[in-house]
Short mmCIF file of C-alpha atoms in Angstrom, two decimals:
data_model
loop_
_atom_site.label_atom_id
_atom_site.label_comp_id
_atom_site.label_asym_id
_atom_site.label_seq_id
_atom_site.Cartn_x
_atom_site.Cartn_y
_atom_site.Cartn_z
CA UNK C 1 130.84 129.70 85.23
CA UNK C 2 128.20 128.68 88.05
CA UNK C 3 125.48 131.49 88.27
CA UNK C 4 123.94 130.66 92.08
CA UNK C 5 121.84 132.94 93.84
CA UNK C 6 121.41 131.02 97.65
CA UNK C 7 118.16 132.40 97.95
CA UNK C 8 116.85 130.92 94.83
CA UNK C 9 117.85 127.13 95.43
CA UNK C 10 119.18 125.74 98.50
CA UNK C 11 122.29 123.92 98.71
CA UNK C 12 120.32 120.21 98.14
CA UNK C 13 118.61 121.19 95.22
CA UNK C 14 121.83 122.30 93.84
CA UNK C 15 123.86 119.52 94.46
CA UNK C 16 121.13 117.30 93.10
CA UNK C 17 120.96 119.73 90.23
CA UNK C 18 124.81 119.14 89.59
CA UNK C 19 124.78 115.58 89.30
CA UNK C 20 121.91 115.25 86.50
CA UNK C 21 122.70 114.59 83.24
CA UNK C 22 120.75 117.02 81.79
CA UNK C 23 121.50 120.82 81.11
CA UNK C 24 119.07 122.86 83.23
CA UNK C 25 118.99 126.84 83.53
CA UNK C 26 117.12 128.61 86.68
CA UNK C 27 115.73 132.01 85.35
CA UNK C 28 114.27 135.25 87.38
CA UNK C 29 111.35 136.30 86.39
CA UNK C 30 112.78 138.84 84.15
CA UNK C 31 114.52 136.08 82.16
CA UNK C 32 117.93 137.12 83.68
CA UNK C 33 119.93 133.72 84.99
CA UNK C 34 119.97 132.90 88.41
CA UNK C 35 121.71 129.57 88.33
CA UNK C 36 122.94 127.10 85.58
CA UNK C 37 124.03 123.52 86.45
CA UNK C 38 127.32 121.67 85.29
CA UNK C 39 126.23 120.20 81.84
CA UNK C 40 124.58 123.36 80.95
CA UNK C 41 127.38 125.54 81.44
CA UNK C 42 129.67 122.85 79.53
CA UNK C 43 126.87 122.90 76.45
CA UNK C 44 127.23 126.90 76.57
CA UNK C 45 130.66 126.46 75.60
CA UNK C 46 130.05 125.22 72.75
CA UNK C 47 128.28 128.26 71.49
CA UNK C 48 130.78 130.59 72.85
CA UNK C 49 134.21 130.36 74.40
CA UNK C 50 132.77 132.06 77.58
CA UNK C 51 130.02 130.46 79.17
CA UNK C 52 128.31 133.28 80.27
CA UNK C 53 127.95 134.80 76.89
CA UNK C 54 127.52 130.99 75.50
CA UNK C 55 124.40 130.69 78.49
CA UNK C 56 122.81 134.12 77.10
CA UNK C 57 122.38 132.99 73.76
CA UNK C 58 120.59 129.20 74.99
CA UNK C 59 117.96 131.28 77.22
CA UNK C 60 117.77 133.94 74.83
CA UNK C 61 113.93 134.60 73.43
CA UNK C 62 112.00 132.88 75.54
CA UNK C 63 108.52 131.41 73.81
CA UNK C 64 104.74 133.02 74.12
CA UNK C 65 103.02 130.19 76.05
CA UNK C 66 100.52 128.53 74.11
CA UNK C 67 97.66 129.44 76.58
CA UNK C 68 99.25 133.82 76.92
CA UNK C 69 99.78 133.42 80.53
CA UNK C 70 103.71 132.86 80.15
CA UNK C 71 106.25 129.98 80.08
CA UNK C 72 106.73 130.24 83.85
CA UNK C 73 102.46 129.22 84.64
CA UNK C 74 103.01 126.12 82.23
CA UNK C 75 105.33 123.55 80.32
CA UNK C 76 106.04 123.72 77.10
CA UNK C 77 109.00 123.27 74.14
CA UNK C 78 110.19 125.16 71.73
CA UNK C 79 113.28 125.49 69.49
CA UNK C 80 116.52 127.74 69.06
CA UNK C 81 119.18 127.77 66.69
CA UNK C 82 122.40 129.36 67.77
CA UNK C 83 125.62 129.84 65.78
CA UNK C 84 129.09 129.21 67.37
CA UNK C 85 132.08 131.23 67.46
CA UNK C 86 133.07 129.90 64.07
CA UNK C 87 129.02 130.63 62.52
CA UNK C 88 127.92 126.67 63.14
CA UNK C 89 124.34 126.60 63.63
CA UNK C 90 123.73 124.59 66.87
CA UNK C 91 119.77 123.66 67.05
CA UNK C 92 118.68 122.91 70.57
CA UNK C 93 115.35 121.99 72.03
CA UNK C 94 114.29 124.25 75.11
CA UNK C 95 111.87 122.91 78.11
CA UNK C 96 110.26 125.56 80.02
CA UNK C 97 108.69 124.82 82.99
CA UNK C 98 107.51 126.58 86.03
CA UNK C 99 109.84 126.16 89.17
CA UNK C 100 107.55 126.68 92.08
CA UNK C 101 105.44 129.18 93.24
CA UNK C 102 107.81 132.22 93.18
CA UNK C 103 108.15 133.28 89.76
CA UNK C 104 111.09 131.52 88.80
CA UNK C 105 111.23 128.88 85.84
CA UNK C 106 113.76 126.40 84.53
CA UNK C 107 114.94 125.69 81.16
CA UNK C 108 116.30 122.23 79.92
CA UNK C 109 118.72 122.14 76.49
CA UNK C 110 119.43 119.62 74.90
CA UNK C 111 120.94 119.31 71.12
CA UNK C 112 117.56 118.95 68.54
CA UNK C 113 117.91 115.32 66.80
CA UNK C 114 116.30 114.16 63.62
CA UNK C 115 113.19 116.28 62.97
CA UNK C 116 113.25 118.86 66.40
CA UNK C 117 115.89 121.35 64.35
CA UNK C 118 113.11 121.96 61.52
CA UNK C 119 110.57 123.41 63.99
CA UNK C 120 110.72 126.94 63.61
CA UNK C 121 112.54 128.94 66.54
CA UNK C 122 110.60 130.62 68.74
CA UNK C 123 107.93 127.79 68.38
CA UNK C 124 106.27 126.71 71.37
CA UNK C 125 104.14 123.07 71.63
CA UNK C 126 103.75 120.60 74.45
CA UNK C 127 106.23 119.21 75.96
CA UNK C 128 106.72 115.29 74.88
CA UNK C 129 106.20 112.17 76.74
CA UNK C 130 109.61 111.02 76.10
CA UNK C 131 111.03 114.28 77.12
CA UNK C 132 109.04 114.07 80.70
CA UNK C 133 110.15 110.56 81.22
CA UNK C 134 113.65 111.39 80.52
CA UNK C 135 113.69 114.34 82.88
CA UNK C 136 111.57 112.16 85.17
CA UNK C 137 113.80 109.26 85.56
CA UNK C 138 116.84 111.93 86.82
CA UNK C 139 114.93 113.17 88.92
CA UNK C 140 113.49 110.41 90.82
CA UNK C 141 116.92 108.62 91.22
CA UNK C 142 118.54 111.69 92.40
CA UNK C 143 116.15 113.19 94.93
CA UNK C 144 116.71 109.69 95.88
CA UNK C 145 120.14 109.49 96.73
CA UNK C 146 119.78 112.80 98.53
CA UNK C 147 117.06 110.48 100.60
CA UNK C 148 119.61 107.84 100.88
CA UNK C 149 122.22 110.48 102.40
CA UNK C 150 120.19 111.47 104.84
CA UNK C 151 119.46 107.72 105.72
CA UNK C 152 123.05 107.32 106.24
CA UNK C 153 123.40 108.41 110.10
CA UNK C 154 120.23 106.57 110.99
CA UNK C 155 121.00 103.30 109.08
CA UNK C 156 124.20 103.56 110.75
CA UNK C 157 122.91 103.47 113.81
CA UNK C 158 120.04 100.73 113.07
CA UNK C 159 122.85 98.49 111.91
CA UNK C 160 125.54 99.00 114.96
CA UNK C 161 123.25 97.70 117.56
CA UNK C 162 123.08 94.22 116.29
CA UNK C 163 126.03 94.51 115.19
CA UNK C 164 127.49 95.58 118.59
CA UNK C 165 125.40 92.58 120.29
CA UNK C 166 126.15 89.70 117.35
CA UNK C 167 130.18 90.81 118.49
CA UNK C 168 129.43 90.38 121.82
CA UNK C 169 127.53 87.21 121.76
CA UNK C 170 130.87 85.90 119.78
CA UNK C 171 133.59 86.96 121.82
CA UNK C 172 130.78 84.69 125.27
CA UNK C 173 130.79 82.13 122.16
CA UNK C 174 135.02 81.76 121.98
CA UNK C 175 134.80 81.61 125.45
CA UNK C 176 132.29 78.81 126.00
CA UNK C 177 133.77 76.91 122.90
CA UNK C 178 137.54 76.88 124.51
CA UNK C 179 135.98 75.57 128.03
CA UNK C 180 134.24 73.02 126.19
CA UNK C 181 136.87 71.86 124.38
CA UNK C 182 139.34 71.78 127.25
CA UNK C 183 136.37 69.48 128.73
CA UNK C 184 136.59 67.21 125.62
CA UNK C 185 140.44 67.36 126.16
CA UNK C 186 139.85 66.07 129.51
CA UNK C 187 137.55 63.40 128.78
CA UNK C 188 139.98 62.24 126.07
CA UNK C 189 142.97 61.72 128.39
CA UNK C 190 140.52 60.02 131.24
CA UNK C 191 139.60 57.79 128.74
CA UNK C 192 143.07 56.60 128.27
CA UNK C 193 144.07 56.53 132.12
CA UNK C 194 144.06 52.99 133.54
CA UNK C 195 145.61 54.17 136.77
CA UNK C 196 142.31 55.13 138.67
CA UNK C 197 138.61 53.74 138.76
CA UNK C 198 136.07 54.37 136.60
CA UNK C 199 134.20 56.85 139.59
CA UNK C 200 137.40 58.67 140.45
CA UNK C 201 137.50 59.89 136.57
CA UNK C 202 133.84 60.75 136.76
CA UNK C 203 134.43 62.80 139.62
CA UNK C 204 137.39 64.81 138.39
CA UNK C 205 135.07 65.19 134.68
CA UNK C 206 132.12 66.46 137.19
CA UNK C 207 134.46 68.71 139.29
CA UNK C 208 135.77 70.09 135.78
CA UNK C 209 132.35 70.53 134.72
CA UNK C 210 131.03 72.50 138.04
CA UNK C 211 134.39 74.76 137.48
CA UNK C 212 133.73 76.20 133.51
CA UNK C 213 129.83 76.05 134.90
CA UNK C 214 128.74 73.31 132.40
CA UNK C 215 125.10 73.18 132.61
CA UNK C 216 125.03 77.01 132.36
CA UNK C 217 126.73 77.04 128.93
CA UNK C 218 124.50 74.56 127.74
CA UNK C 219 121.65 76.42 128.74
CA UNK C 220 122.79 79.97 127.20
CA UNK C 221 124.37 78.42 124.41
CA UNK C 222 121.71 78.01 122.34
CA UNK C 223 119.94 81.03 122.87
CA UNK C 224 123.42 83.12 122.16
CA UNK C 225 123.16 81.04 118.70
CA UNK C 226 119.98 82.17 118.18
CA UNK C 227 120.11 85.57 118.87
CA UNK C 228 123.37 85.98 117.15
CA UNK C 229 121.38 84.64 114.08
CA UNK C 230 118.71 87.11 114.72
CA UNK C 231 120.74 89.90 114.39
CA UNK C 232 122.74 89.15 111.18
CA UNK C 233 119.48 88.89 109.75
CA UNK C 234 118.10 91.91 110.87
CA UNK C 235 121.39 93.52 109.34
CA UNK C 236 120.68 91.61 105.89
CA UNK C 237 117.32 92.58 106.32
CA UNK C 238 118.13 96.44 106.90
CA UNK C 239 120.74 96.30 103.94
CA UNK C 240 118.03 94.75 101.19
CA UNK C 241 115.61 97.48 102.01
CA UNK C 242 118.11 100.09 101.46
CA UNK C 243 119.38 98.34 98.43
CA UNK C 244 116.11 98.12 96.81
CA UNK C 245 115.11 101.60 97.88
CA UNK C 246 118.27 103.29 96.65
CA UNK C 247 118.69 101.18 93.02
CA UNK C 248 118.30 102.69 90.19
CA UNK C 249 116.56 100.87 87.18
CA UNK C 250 114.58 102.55 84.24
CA UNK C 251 113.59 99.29 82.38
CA UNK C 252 112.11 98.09 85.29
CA UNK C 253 108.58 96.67 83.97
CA UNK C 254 105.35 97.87 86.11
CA UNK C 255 104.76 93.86 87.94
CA UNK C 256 101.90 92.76 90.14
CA UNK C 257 103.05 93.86 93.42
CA UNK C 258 101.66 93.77 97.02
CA UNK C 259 101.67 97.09 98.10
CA UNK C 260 101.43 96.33 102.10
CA UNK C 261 104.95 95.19 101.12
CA UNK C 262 106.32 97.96 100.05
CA UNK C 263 104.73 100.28 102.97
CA UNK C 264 106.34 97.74 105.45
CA UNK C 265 109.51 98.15 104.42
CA UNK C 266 109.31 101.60 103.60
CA UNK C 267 107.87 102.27 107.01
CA UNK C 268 111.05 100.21 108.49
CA UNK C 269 113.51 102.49 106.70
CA UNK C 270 111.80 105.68 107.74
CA UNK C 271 111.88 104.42 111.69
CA UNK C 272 115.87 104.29 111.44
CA UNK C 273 115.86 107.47 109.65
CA UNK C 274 113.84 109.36 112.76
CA UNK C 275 116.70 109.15 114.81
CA UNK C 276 113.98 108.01 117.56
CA UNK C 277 111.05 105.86 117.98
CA UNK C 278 108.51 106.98 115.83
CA UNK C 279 104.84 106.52 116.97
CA UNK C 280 103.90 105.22 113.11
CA UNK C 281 100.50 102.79 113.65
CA UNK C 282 99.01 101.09 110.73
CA UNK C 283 95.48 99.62 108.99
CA UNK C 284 95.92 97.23 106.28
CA UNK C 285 92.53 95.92 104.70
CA UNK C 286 93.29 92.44 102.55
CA UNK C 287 94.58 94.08 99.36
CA UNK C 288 94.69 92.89 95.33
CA UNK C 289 97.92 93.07 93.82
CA UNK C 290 98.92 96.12 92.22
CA UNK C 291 99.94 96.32 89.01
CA UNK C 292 103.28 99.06 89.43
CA UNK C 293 106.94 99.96 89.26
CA UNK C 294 108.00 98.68 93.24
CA UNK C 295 111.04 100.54 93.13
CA UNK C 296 108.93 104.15 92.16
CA UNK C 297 105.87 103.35 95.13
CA UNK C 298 108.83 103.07 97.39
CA UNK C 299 110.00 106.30 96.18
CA UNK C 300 106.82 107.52 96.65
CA UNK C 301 106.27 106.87 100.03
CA UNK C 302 109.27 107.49 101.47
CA UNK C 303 108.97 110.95 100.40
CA UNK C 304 105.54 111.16 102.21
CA UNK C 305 106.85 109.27 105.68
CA UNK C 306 109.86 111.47 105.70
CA UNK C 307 107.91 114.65 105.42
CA UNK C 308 105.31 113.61 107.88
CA UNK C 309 108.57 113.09 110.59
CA UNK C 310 109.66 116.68 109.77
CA UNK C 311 106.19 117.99 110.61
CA UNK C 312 105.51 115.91 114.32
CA UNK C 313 106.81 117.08 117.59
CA UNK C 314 108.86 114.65 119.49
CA UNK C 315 105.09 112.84 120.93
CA UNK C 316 103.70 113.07 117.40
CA UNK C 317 101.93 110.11 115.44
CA UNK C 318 101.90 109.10 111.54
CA UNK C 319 99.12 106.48 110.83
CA UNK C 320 99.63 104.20 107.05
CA UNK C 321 96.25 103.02 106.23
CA UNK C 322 95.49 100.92 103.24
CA UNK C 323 91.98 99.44 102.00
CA UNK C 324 90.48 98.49 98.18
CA UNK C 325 88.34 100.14 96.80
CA UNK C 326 86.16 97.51 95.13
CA UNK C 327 88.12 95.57 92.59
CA UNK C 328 89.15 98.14 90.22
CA UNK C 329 92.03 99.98 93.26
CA UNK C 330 94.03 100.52 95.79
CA UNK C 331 93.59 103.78 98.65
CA UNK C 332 96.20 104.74 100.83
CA UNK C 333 96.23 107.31 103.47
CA UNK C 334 99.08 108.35 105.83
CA UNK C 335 98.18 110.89 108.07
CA UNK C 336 100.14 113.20 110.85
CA UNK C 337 99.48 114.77 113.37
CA UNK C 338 102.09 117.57 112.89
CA UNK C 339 102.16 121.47 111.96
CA UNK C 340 100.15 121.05 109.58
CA UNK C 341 100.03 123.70 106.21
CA UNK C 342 97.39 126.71 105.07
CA UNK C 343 95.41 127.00 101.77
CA UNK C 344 98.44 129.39 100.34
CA UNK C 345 101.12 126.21 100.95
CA UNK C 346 98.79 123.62 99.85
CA UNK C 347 98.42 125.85 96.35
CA UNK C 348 102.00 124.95 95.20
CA UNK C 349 103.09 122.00 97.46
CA UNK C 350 103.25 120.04 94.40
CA UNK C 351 105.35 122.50 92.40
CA UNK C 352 109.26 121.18 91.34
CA UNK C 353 111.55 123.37 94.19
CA UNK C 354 109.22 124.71 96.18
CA UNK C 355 109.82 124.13 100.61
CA UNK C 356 109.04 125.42 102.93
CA UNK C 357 112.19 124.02 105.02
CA UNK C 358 114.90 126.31 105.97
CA UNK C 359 117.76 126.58 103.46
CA UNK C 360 120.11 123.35 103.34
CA UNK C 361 117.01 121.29 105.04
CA UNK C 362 115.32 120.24 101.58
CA UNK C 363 114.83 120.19 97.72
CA UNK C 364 111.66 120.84 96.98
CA UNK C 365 111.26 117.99 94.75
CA UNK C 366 109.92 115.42 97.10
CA UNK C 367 106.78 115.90 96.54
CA UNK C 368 106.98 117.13 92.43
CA UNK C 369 108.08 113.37 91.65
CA UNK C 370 106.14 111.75 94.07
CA UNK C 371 102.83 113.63 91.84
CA UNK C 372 104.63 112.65 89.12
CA UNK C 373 105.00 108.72 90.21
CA UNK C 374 101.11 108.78 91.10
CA UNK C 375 99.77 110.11 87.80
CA UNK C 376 102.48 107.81 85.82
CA UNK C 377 100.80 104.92 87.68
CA UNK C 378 97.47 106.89 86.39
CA UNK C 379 96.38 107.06 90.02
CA UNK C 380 95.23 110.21 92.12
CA UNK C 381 96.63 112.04 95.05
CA UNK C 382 94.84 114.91 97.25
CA UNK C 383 95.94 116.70 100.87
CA UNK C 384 93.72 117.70 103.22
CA UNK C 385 95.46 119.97 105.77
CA UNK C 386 95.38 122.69 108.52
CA UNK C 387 97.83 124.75 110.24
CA UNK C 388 98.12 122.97 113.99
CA UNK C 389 95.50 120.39 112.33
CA UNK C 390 98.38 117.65 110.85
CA UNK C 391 98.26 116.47 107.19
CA UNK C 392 96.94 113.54 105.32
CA UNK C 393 97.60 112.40 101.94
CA UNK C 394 95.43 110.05 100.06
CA UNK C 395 96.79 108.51 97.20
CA UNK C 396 94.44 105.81 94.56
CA UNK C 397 96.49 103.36 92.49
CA UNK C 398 94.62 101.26 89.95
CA UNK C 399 94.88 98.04 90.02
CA UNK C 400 95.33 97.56 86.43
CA UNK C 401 97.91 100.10 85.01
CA UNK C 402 96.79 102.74 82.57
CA UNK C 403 99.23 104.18 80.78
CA UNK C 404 99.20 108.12 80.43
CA UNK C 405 100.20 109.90 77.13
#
């Protein structure tokens, strides 16, 4: 059973929703369920034969938040223990969590292990680091294929113009080749020919040569090489950033990384996404390496860039600036000059599911993970912004990871 109310989630967050791994529960604010993804509704069937009733019984009870203001203002655990059709105790550990600014809250499940199933039900306590990183890691990869899809038609596009010109330049390179090597041809049989003198075989070579337009070829030929070269770089090149963007690897250590790197390619990716030229100027101060996941700061950013595009008119202007802040981090800004967003947006900007986009235009997790990337990294991020005024974030990195518990 799929329990979907459209004007809860839009279709994105859905289908990003869908393909998680984890069992996750939308509720109103009454508690009543407004939507329940795939591997939720398949762990409710194990409590009950229909999922419905077998969804019921998992959301059942919510917790008293630890601080009285309700699960939906905070996160926080607790534990259930339902019995199946047969009267099997199943113990399950429940995540509560606000979902934006609209009352709503989500609910992740998943089967107690070891020690969770002795916490008494109904017990709420903060949620765990290993829970958060779990949920985390989802999260990030998926709101990042839904980035990747919508980098599809742009990339597309970025890749069929040298594509379209390295084709041309080879069909002008058969050409040349088989005019040259009828030359050759030429100069082979001349060779051999003892009937004439040695100037009436130069002049039929040089009246060959004037005919195919010799000194032209060898003048273009290179240059065709070149550019031809160019291009099937600039494809590789285009292909590696999206690779590295779109990859997907939770071991991967936090490394000493140059973070003007990953804004240049980042920045690169986001132009072929625009569908147009973007107006994106940057200010890179000489910068200390970072210590930091790559693959997550690319995240990061991209979710910015991509948000400041949606908010510029067709004339509009994003600026990347990036300076050190003594020895001890790393500031970046990037600022637009777009629509800009009032005190009551900027309140919950940062909330999982909250947009402001029309329905089928965005998640509302963009920015969630990218505050979640930034305080992982135990940096900072703030917004200034003003309706008609554009937007800037500011994020600080450390250079030295700390590690948050």
């Amino acid at each position: 059973m799929n329990v979907m109310v459209r004007e809860v989630l839009t279709m994105d967050a859905e289908a990003i929703l869908e393909t998680l791994p984890l069992s996750i529960a939308v509720l109103h604010a009454d508690g009543t369920l407004a939507y329940a993804n795939a591997p939720a509704r398949r762990l409710a069937t194990v409590v009950h034969s229909d999922p419905a009733l077998g969804l019921a019984r998992l959301i059942a009870s919510p917790p008293a938040c630890p601080e009285g203001d309700g699960c939906s203002q905070c996160d926080c655990e607790d534990n259930l223990v339902c019995d199946d059709e047969n009267g099997n105790p199943l113990a399950v550990v429940r995540q509560w969590r606000a979902c934006g600014g609209s009352g709503l809250h989500s609910v992740t499940i998943r089967p107690a292990q070891g020690d969770g199933a002795s916490v008494p039900a109904g017990t709420a306590m903060p949620r765990t680091a290993a829970a958060n990183d779990a949920e985390s890691l989802g999260l990030i990869h998926t709101e990042k294929l839904a980035t990747v899809g919508q980098l599809a038609a742009g990339m597309a596009h970025e890749i069929n113009n040298p594509i379209c010109y390295v084709q041309s330049n080879l069909g002008t390179f058969r050409d040349y080749a088989n005019k040259l090597f009828g030359l050759l041809e030429l100069g082979d049989e001349l060779l051999r020919e003892t009937q004439t003198t040695g100037e009436e075989r130069r002049q039929v070579l040089e009246t060959r040569k004037r005919a195919i337009d010799y000194d032209a070829i060898l003048q273009d030929l290179p240059a065709l090489l070149e550019e031809s070269c160019e291009g099937v770089e600039r494809i590789r090149h285009i292909v590696q950033n999206l690779r590295d963007f779109s990859r997907n690897d939770p071991g991967e250590a936090f490394q000493l990384y140059d973070v003007r790197r990953t804004l240049d390619s980042t920045i690169e990716i986001v132009r072929s996404l625009s569908g147009r030229f973007l107006k994106c100027s940057t200010s890179f101060d000489p910068l200390p390496l970072v210590e930091c996941n790559p693959t997550q700061l690319n995240q990061l950013f991209m979710n910015l860039l991509v948000n400041a595009t949606h908010a510029i008119s067709a004339d509009g202007h994003i600026e990347v600036r990036a300076r050190a802040i003594g020895k001890t981090a790393v500031e970046v800004e990037i600022s637009d000059d777009g629509c800009g967003m009032d005190e009551q947006v900027l309140s919950h900007i940062f909330e999982p599911f909250f947009t402001t986009k029309a329905v089928g235009k965005g998640t509302g997790l963009g920015l969630s993970i990218g505050y979640s990337i930034v305080k992982k990294h135990g940096g900072d991020i703030a917004v200034r912004s003003a309706p008609g005024r554009g937007t800037t974030f500011t994020i600080t990195l450390p250079v030295n990871h700390r590690p948050v518990h």
